[in-house]
Every structure is written in C-alpha cells, then in structure tokens.
XYZ file of C-alpha atoms in Angstrom:
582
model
C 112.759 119.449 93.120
C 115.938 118.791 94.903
C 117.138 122.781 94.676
C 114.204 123.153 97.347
C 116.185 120.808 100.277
C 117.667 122.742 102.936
C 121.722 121.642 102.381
C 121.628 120.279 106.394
C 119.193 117.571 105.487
C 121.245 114.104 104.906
C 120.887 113.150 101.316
C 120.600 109.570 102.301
C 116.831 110.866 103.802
C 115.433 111.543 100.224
C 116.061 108.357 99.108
C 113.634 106.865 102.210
C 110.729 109.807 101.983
C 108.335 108.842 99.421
C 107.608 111.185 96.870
C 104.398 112.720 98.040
C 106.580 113.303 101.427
C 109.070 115.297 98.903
C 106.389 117.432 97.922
C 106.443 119.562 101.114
C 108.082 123.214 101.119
C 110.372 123.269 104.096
C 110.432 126.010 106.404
C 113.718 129.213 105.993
C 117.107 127.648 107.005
C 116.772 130.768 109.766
C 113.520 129.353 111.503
C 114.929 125.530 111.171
C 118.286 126.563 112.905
C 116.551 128.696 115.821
C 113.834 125.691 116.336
C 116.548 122.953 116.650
C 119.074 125.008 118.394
C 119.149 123.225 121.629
C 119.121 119.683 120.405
C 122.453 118.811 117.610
C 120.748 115.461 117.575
C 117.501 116.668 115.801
C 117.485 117.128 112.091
C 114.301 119.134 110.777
C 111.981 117.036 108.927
C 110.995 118.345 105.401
C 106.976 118.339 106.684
C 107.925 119.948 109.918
C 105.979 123.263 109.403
C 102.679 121.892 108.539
C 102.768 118.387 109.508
C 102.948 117.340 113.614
C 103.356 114.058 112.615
C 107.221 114.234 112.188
C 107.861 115.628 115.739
C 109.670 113.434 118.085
C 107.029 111.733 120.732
C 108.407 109.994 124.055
C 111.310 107.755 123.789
C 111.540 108.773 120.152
C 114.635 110.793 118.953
C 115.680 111.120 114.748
C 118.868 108.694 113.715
C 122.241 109.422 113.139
C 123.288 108.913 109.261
C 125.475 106.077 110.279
C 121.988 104.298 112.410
C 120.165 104.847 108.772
C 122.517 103.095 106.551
C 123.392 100.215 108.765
C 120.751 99.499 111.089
C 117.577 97.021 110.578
C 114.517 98.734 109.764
C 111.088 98.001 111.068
C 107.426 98.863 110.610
C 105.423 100.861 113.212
C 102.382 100.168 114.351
C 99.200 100.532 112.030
C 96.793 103.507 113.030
C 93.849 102.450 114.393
C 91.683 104.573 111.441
C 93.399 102.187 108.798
C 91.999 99.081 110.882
C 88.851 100.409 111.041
C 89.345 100.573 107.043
C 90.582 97.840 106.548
C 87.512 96.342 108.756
C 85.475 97.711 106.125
C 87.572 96.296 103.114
C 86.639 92.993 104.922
C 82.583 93.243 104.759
C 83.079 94.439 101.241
C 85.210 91.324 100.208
C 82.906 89.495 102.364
C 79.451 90.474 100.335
C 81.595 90.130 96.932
C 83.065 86.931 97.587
C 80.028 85.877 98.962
C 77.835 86.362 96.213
C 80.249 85.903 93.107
C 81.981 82.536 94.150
C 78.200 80.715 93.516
C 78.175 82.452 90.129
C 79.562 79.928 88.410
C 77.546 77.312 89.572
C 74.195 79.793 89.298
C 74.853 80.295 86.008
C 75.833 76.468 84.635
C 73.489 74.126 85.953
C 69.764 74.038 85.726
C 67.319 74.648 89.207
C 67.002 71.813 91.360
C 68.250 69.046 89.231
C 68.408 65.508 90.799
C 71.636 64.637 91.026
C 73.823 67.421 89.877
C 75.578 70.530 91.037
C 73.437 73.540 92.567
C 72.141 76.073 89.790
C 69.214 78.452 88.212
C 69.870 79.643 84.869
C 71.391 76.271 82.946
C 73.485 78.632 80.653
C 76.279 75.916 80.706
C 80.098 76.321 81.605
C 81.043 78.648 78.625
C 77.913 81.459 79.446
C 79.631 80.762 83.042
C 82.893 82.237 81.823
C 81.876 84.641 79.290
C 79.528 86.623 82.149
C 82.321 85.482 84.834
C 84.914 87.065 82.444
C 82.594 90.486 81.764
C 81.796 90.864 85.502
C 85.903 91.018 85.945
C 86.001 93.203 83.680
C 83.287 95.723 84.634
C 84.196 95.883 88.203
C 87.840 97.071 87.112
C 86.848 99.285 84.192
C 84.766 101.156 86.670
C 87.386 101.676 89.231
C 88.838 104.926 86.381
C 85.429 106.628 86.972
C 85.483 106.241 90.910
C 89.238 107.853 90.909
C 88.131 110.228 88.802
C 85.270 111.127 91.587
C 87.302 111.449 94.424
C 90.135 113.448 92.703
C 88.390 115.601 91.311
C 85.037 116.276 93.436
C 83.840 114.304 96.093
C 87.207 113.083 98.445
C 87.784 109.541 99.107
C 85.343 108.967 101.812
C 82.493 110.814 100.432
C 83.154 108.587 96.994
C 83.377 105.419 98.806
C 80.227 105.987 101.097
C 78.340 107.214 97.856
C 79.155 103.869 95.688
C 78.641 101.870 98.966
C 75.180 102.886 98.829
C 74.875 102.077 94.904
C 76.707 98.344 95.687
C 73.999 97.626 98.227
C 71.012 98.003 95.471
C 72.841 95.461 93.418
C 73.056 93.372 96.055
C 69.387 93.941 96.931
C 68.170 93.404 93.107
C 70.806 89.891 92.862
C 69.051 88.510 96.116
C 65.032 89.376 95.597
C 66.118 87.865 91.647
C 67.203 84.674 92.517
C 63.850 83.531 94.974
C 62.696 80.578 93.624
C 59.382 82.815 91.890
C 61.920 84.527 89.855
C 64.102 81.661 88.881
C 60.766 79.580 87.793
C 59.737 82.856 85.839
C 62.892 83.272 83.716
C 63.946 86.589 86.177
C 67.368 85.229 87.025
C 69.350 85.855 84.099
C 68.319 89.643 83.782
C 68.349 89.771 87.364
C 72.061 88.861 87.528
C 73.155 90.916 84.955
C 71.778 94.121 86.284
C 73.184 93.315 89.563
C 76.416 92.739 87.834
C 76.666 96.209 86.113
C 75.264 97.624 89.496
C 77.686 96.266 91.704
C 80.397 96.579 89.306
C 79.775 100.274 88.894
C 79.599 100.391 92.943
C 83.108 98.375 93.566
C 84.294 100.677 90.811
C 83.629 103.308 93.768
C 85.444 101.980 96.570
C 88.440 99.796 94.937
C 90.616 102.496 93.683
C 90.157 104.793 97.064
C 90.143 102.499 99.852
C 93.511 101.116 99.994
C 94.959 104.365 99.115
C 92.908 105.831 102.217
C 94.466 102.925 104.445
C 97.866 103.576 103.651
C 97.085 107.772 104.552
C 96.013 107.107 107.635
C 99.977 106.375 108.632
C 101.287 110.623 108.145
C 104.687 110.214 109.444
C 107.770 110.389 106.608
C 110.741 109.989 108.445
C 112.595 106.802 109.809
C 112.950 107.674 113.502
C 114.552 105.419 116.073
C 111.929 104.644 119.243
C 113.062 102.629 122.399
C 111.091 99.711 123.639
C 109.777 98.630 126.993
C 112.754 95.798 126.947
C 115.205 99.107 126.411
C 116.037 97.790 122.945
C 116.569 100.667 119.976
C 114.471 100.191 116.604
C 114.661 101.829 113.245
C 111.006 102.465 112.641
C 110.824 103.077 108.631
C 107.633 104.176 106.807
C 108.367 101.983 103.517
C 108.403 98.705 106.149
C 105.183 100.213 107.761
C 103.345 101.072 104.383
C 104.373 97.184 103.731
C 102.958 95.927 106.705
C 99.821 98.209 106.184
C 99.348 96.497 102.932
C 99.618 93.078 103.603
C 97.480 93.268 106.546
C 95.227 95.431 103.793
C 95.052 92.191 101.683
C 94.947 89.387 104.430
C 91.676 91.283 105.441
C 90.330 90.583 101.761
C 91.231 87.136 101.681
C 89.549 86.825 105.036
C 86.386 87.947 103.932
C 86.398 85.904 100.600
C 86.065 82.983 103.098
C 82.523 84.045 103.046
C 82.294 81.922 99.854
C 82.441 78.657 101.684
C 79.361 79.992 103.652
C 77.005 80.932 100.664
C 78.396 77.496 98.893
C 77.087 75.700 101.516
C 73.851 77.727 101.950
C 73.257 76.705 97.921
C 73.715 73.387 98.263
C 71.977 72.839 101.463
C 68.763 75.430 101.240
C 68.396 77.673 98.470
C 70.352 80.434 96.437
C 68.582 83.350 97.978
C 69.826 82.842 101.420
C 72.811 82.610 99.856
C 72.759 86.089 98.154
C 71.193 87.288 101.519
C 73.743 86.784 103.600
C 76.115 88.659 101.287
C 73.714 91.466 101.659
C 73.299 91.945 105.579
C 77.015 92.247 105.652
C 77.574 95.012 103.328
C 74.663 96.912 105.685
C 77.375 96.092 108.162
C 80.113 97.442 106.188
C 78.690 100.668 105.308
C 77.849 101.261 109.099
C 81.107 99.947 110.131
C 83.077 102.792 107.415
C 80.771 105.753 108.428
C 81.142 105.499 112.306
C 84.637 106.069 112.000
C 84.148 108.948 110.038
C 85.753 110.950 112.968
C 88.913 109.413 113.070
C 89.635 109.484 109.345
C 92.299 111.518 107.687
C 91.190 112.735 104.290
C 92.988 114.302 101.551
C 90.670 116.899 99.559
C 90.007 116.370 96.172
C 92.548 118.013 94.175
C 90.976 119.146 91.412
C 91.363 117.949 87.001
C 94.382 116.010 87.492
C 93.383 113.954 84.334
C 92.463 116.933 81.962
C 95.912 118.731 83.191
C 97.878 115.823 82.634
C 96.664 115.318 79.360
C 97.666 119.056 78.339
C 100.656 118.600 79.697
C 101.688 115.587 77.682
C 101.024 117.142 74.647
C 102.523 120.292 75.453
C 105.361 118.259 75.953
C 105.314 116.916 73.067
C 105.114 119.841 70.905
C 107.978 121.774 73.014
C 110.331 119.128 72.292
C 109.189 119.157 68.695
C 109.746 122.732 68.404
C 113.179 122.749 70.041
C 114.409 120.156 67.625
C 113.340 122.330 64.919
C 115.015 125.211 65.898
C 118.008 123.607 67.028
C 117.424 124.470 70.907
C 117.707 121.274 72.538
C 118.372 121.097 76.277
C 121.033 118.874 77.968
C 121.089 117.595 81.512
C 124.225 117.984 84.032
C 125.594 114.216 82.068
C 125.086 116.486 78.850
C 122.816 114.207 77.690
C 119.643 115.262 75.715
C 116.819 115.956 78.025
C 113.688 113.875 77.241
C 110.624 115.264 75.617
C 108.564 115.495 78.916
C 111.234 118.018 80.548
C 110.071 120.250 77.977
C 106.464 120.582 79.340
C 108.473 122.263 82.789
C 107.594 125.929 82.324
C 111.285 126.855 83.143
C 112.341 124.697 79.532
C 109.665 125.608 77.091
C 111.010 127.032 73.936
C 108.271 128.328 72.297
C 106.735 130.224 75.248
C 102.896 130.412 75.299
C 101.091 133.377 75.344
C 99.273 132.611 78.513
C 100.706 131.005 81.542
C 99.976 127.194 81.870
C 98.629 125.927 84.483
C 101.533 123.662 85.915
C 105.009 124.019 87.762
C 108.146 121.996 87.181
C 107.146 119.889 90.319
C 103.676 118.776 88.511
C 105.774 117.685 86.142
C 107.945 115.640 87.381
C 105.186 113.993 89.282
C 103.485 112.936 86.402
C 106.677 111.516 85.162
C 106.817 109.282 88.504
C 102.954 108.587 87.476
C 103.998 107.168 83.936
C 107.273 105.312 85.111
C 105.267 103.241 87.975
C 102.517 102.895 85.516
C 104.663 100.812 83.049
C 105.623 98.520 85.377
C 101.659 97.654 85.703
C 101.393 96.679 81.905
C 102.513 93.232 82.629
C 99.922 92.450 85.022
C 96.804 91.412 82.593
C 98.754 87.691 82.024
C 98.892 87.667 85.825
C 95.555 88.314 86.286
C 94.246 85.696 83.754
C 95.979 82.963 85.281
C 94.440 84.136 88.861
C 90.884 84.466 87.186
C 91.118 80.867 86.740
C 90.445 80.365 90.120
C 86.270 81.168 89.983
C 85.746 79.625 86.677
C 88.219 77.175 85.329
C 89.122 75.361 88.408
C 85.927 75.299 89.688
C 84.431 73.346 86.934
C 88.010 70.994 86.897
C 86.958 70.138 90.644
C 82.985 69.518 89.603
C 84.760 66.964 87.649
C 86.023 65.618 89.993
C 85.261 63.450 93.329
C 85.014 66.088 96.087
C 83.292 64.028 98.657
C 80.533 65.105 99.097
C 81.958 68.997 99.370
C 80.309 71.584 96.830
C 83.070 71.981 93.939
C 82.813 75.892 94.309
C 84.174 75.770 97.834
C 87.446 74.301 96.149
C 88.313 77.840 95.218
C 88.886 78.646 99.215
C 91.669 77.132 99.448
C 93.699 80.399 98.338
C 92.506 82.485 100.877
C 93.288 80.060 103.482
C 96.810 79.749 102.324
C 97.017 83.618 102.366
C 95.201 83.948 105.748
C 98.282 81.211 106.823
C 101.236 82.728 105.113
C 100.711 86.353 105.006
C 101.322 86.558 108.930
C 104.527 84.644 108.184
C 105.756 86.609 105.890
C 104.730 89.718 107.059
C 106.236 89.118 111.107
C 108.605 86.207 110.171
C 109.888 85.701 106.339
C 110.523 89.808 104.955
C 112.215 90.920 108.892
C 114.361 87.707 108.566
C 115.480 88.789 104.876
C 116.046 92.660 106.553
C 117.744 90.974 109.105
C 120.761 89.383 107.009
C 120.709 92.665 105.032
C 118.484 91.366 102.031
C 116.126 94.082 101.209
C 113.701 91.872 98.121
C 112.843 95.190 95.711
C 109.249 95.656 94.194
C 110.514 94.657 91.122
C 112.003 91.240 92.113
C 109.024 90.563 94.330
C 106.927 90.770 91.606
C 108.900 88.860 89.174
C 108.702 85.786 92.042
C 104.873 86.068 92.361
C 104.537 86.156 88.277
C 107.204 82.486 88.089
C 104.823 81.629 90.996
C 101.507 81.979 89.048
C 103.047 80.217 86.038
C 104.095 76.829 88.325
C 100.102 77.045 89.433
C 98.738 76.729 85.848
C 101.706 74.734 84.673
C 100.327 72.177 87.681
C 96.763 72.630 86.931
C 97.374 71.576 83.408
C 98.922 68.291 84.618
C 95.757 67.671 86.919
C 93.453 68.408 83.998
C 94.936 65.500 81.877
C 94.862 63.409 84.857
C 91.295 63.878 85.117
C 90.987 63.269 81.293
C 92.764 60.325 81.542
C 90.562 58.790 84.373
C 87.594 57.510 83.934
C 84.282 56.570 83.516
C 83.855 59.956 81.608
C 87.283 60.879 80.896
C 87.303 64.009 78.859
C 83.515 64.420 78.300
C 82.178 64.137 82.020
C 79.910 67.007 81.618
C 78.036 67.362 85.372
C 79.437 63.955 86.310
C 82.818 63.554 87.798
C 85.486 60.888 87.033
C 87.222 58.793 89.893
C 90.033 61.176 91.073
C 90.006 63.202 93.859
C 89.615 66.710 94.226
C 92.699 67.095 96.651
C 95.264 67.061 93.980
C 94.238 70.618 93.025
C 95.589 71.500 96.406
C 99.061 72.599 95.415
C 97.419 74.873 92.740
C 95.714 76.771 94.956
C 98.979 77.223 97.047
C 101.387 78.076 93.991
C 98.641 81.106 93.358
C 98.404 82.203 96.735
C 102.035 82.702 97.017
C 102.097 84.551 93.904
C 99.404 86.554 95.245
C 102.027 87.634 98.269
C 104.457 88.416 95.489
C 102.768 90.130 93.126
C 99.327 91.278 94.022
C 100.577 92.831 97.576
C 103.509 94.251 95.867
C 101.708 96.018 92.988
C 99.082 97.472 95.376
C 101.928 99.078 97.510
C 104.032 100.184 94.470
C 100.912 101.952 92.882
C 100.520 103.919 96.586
C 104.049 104.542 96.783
C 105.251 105.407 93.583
C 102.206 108.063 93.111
C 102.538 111.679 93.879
C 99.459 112.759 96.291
C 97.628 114.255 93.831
C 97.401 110.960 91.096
C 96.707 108.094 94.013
C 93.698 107.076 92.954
C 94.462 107.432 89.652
C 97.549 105.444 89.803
C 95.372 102.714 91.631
C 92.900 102.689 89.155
C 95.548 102.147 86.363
C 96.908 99.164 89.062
C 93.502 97.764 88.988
C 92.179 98.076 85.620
C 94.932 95.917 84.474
C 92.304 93.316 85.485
C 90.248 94.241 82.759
C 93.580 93.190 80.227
C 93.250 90.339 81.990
C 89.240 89.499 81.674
C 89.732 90.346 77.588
C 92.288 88.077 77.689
C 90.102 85.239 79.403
C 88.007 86.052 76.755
C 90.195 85.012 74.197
C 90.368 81.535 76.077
C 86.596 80.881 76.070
C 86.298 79.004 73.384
C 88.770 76.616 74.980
C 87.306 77.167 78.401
C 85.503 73.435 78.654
C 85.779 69.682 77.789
C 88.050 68.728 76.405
C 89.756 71.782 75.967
C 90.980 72.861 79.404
C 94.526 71.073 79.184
C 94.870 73.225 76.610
C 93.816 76.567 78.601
C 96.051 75.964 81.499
C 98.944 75.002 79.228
C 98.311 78.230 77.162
C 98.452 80.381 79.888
C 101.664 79.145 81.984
C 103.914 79.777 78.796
C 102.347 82.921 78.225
C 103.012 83.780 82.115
C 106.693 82.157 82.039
C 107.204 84.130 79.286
C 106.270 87.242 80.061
C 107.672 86.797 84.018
C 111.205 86.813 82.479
C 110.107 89.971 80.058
C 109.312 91.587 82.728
C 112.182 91.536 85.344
C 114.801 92.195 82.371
C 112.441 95.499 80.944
C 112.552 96.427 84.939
C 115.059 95.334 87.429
C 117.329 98.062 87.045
C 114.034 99.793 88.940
C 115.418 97.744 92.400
C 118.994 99.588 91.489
C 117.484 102.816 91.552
C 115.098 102.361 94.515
C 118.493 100.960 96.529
C-alpha cells in the first residue's frame, strides 16, 4: 500500500490518516506539482482528487512537519449531520431504556400486590435474569445480520430507517400486552417475549450502522492548523475529533437511558402501560427526527459481499501458504523474516496460481488483516460486559433489598448515566486535552485496560455491599420482596466505578472498531464490537443459578476476579498495540 504514496508526502502523515483515508489513489506527481505550484506551504492531501474536504478553507493552511510532531492537537467541530444522528441515537436509547429498565421488575413480582415492588408476570428474580440475559443477547446477535444489510444491499440509512420501522411494532405489541386486560388474561409473558425478539431483531438494525454513520459525517483526513478569532494557532487532528464525536456519541445514549427513571416512576405510580407508552411516542419521534435529515447525510454505498469474499480469501490464504511450504517457496519480508500465511492470499504472492483471476487486490488484503488484528482486541470484552449487565438485573434486585426510601429500586440503576452525563464533558473538554497538553497521549489499548481494572473495583464493591445487606437484618440473606435495614445509597460508588469504566472501555472500543476498520468492513467490524455482548449474556447465563438469595456475594465476587484477571491478560496480549499506533 505504501508503494502508492507520492515520495513528497511526509511519512509522519500516514501514521495520523486512518486507514480508510489510506485507501485513496492520489492524483500523478505531474498534476500535484502544477496544482500546488504557487503555494511551498501546501502539501497535497492523499484524497485531494476526489475528496473537497481536504482543501484549505479560510484561515486554514496544512502544518509544517515540525508543527505535527510537536504541537498539541485538537478536535474540530462535530458536523451538524452527526448531531442530528446522534439526536436520533438519543430517542432510540430513550424508547430502549425506557421500556427495558422496568423489565426486571415486570417480570419478578406479581400485578398489583399490596405491599411489594411493581410487577405483572410473578416469574421471580431468576426468570428475571434468564429473559434479561436472552434479551442481551438477541439484541447483539442481531446486530451481524443488520451489518450484513447495509454492506451488502441496502446502505446505512436505508437499513437503519427499515429496522426503525420493525423496532416500533415491538414497541407497539410490548405496550397494547401489558394493559391491565392482558396482564389479568395471562398475555404478558408471550407479549414480552415477542416484543423482545422484535425489538431485538430491530436494534440489531440500527446498532452496528449508526455510530459508524456519525463518525462519516466528519470527511476530512488531514491534521490542518486553523486560526481562531483570539488569533491563536490550533492543530485540528481527525483522531481527537473522531474522539470527541464518540464520546459525545455515547453521552447522548446515556442521556436517553435517563428515560428509565420516567417509566419507573410511571409503574409505580399508575400503571405499566403508560410506562411502555411513553417509550413508544418517542421512537415515532426518533424515526421522524433520522428521516428529516435525510438531506444532509453523507452515505457510503453498500459495497457489495464483503463477508463471502473475506471468507474465500482466508482460505485461499491458507492453502497458498500450505502449498508454498510444500514446495519449498516460502516468501520473506524486507527483515527476511517468513511472511505470514495471509500475505499469501495477495494475488502478487500466490504460488500456486489459480486458473481464474480472484476477485481481490493486495490492498483487500491487507484490509482484512487490519479487520482481524482490531478484532482480537474485542475478544476480551464478554467479561466486561457481564460485569456491566449487572447493572439491570443484579443490582436492581440488591437495592429492592434494600431501604430506598420510598424510591422504586429500578431507578437505582440511573445512577450510571448520571455519572456519565457528569464526567464525559470533563473528560472530553477538560481531563484527555489536559493529558495532550503535558504530552501524554493515553492509547486505545491502555484506555481500555483502565476501564476493564475499573469494572472489576465496581463488582469487587458490590460484593462487599451484598454481604452487608446479608448481614443486616430482619431478613438477612432470605429477604425475598422485603428489604433489610440498610440503605440503598451505599450502592452509590458502584454505579460510579462502572460508569468510569464505561469512559474507558466502552467509548474506547466503539472508536477503535470505527477506526481500525477499512471502509468497506465498518459495520462489520462494529457488529463484531457489539456482539461481544452476546459472550457476555452466555456468560450471565452461567451465573444464573447464583443470580439470587443467598447467592449474590458469590456472583459479584465471581465476576471481579474473573475481570481482574482477565484486565491484566489483556493489556500484556496488547499493549505493544499503543507502541505501534505511537
């Protein structure tokens, strides 16, 4: 890929230009010279030809190599498409926050029981996790089929308006199910797991293409240095920007999962179809909100059978490398080393030529070997993502057992978004500019490895809470819907540990998956990202039977070794990946 960059662009550039910025041909040295002729300060951008996005605007002008290397580098400022995305990615986190932080209580506790938490199905706290636990699941298995959509047929914003409309009837079916007709009638049980499969299917839709479409919306690839009002000079960077994008991306989930404190409140106080309602109207909202902007979008095309292609390729791969061993043709690389067996699915290094072309270049190739390398990074996330599931099962049913004044225990779980609503601000304006400031630049890699020791310190703490509760009485470890005399406010600091690990880790895997994929695997690669919450629901799984009384010490316990454990596995498999990126 390199032998295609013109010898007068800086080196130093390549290592700043994401990969799917790589991937466009420059224009003849000839035309480059003649169109920057009159200005030695302009360097021709490798997307110049067929991208207006890296021409110089007013009081803009491209950095000397000796501004890149040693100056501070900041983020731009965020399209207004991407808000208008990320607008909808809060109405959609609204309606599913809405509606699946009462689950737990819907399913557990019987209809209008004197004297006990709000419910309608009575299936107890372990049917509560088990359909918790397959919901999770569902709605990030799906998220491979939706990729596979928009890669391959439909686009991004066709795919996400089409499983919009299939989220809404899921919503519709979960709301005209839980009337109290339906509950008295035995509908609510099938009604909720239909709507589960139905919305889970539509999330699987949007999840993998939205934040990918956010972060396009942002086309330019080069830093460039712009001068403020104040006169002041500024490194604008696209890896800072694609940050920022990102964890504004995320605040504007955890800003809609507020929404849960809303329906909470309309189960306790009225009913649980109002509750499910309310969910509903919004995601009306949130399909309007996406389609009216439909104007202002910029939209990849579907590039075609990425995953059938990439399949072939691995195995021709495979069978190249096997065939060169056997006949004694093994490649080396300029460190003489042997090349590995994926070089050998590049058409220019097959050894056993086939009779008919494939249907590949070099450059697909390597792509897909950026694909696999970011991908391994994700296998470590299903441990992450069991201790943050605990959130709308396990800790909800610690705080129903204990004294919440008066406060529904399900709104307990909105503490976490409040802390992210708080801190992501901070860290996005105050805490990651300070560390670029004294020349700190945190990696992916270490990032992540914080948020993982993070989640660990959460369930670590929540295990100490749990025996506290057991040890309290009148109930101690057997309260079932009763509470024992402790307060609720001690789970407080849980809820923060995860939150920060949530800045860490979550934000940090979402942008690596964008960042690390080649154009044409995006969705894929966010797919991957996200269906490591399925590793993490068959985990939970695993913990169900120790998922109540008196058990739950146990399940907290259980899963901060496991995440300790694997936190440390994790940053000494990768952290050479920082080295690289630096």
């Amino acid at each position: 890929m390199s032998a295609n960059i013109p010898s007068d662009v800086h080196p130093h550039l390549m290592t700043e230009i994401p990969l799917d910025a790589a991937a466009f041909q420059p224009p003849p040295p000839s035309y480059v010279e003649a169109k920057y002729a009159d200005d030695t300060n302009v360097k021709p951008s490798l997307g110049d030809v067929d991208a207006d996005h890296d021409v110089l605007r007013e009081n803009e002008r491209w950095p000397t190599p000796e501004e890149e290397r040693t100056w501070v580098r900041v983020a731009d400022k965020i399209p207004t498409a991407a808000f208008l995305i990320i607008l909808t990615e809060f109405c959609e986190r609204f309606t599913y926050y809405g509606a699946s932080g009462i689950f737990n209580n819907y399913i557990s506790n019987g209809y209008k029981v004197p004297g006990s938490s709000p419910g309608a199905i009575d299936g107890g706290k372990q049917m509560a996790t088990g359909l918790i636990n397959f919901f999770q699941f569902w709605c990030y298995i799906c998220p491979i089929f939706g990729a596979i959509v928009a890669d391959q047929w439909l686009g991004k914003y066709k795919t996400i308006l089409l499983f919009a409309c299939i989220y809404l009837v899921g919503n519709i079916v979960l709301t005209l199910t839980s009337i109290p007709a339906s509950i008295h009638a035995g509908g609510a049980l099938p009604g909720l797991i239909v709507s589960m499969i139905i919305i889970g299917l539509g999330t699987g839709g949007i999840k993998p293409n939205v934040s990918p479409m956010v972060a396009e919306q942002y086309t330019r690839t080069r830093p460039f240095v712009r001068r403020l009002k104040s006169g002041k000079e500024v490194l604008v960077d696209r890896d800072a920007t694609i940050q920022s994008m990102f964890n504004w991306f995320y605040w504007s989930i955890n800003l809609g999962s507020l929404s849960a404190i809303a329906t909470s409140e309309l189960e306790h106080n009225v009913d649980f179809w109002p509750a499910y309602l309310l969910p509903t109207l919004m995601f009306i909202l949130c399909i309007l909100v996406f389609w009216l902007g439909r104007n202002r979008y910029i939209r990849n095309p579907p590039t075609g059978s990425i995953l059938i292609q990439a399949a072939r390729c691995l195995t021709t791969g495979v069978r190249q490398s096997r065939a060169a061993k056997r006949s004694g043709q093994e490649l080396l690389d300029d460190t003489g080393a042997k090349l590995n067996w994926m070089e050998y699915a590049k058409p220019s290094n097959m050894v056993d030529v086939p009779a008919s072309p494939v249907a590949w270049d070099d450059h697909f190739v390597d792509e897909l070997c950026h694909t696999l390398k970011a991908c391994k990074v994700f296998t470590f996330y299903p441990v992450y993502w069991l201790c943050f599931g605990q959130i709308t099962n396990t800790l909800i049913s610690q705080a129903g057992e204990m004294n919440t004044g008066g406060v529904p225990n399900d709104i307990m779980q909105n503490i976490d978004p409040l802390f992210l609503i708080i801190f992501i601000p901070i860290f996005d304006k105050v805490f990651y500019p300070g560390l670029r400031r004294c020349g700190l630049d945190i990696g992916p890699i270490l990032r992540i490895f914080i948020g993982f020791v993070l989640a660990a310190i959460a369930m670590a703490y929540a295990a100490i809470v749990q025996h506290l509760v057991y040890s309290t009485g009148p109930y101690y470890d057997h309260p079932g819907s009763q509470h024992n005399d402790i307060s609720a406010a001690i789970q407080i600091p849980a809820y923060a540990f995860i939150a920060w690990s949530e800045i860490f880790a979550s934000i940090t895997g979402l942008e690596y998956a964008y960042t690390k994929a080649p154009q044409s695997m995006k969705s894929i690669v966010m797919s991957i990202f996200l269906f490591m919450n399925c590793g993490g629901a068959i985990l939970a799984f695993c913990f169900n039977p120790i998922s109540a009384d008196p058990h739950l010490v146990k399940n907290f316990a259980i899963a901060a070794g496991l995440m300790g454990f694997f936190a440390f596995l994790f940053y000494a498999c990768f952290y050479k990946y920082d080295r690289n990126r630096k």
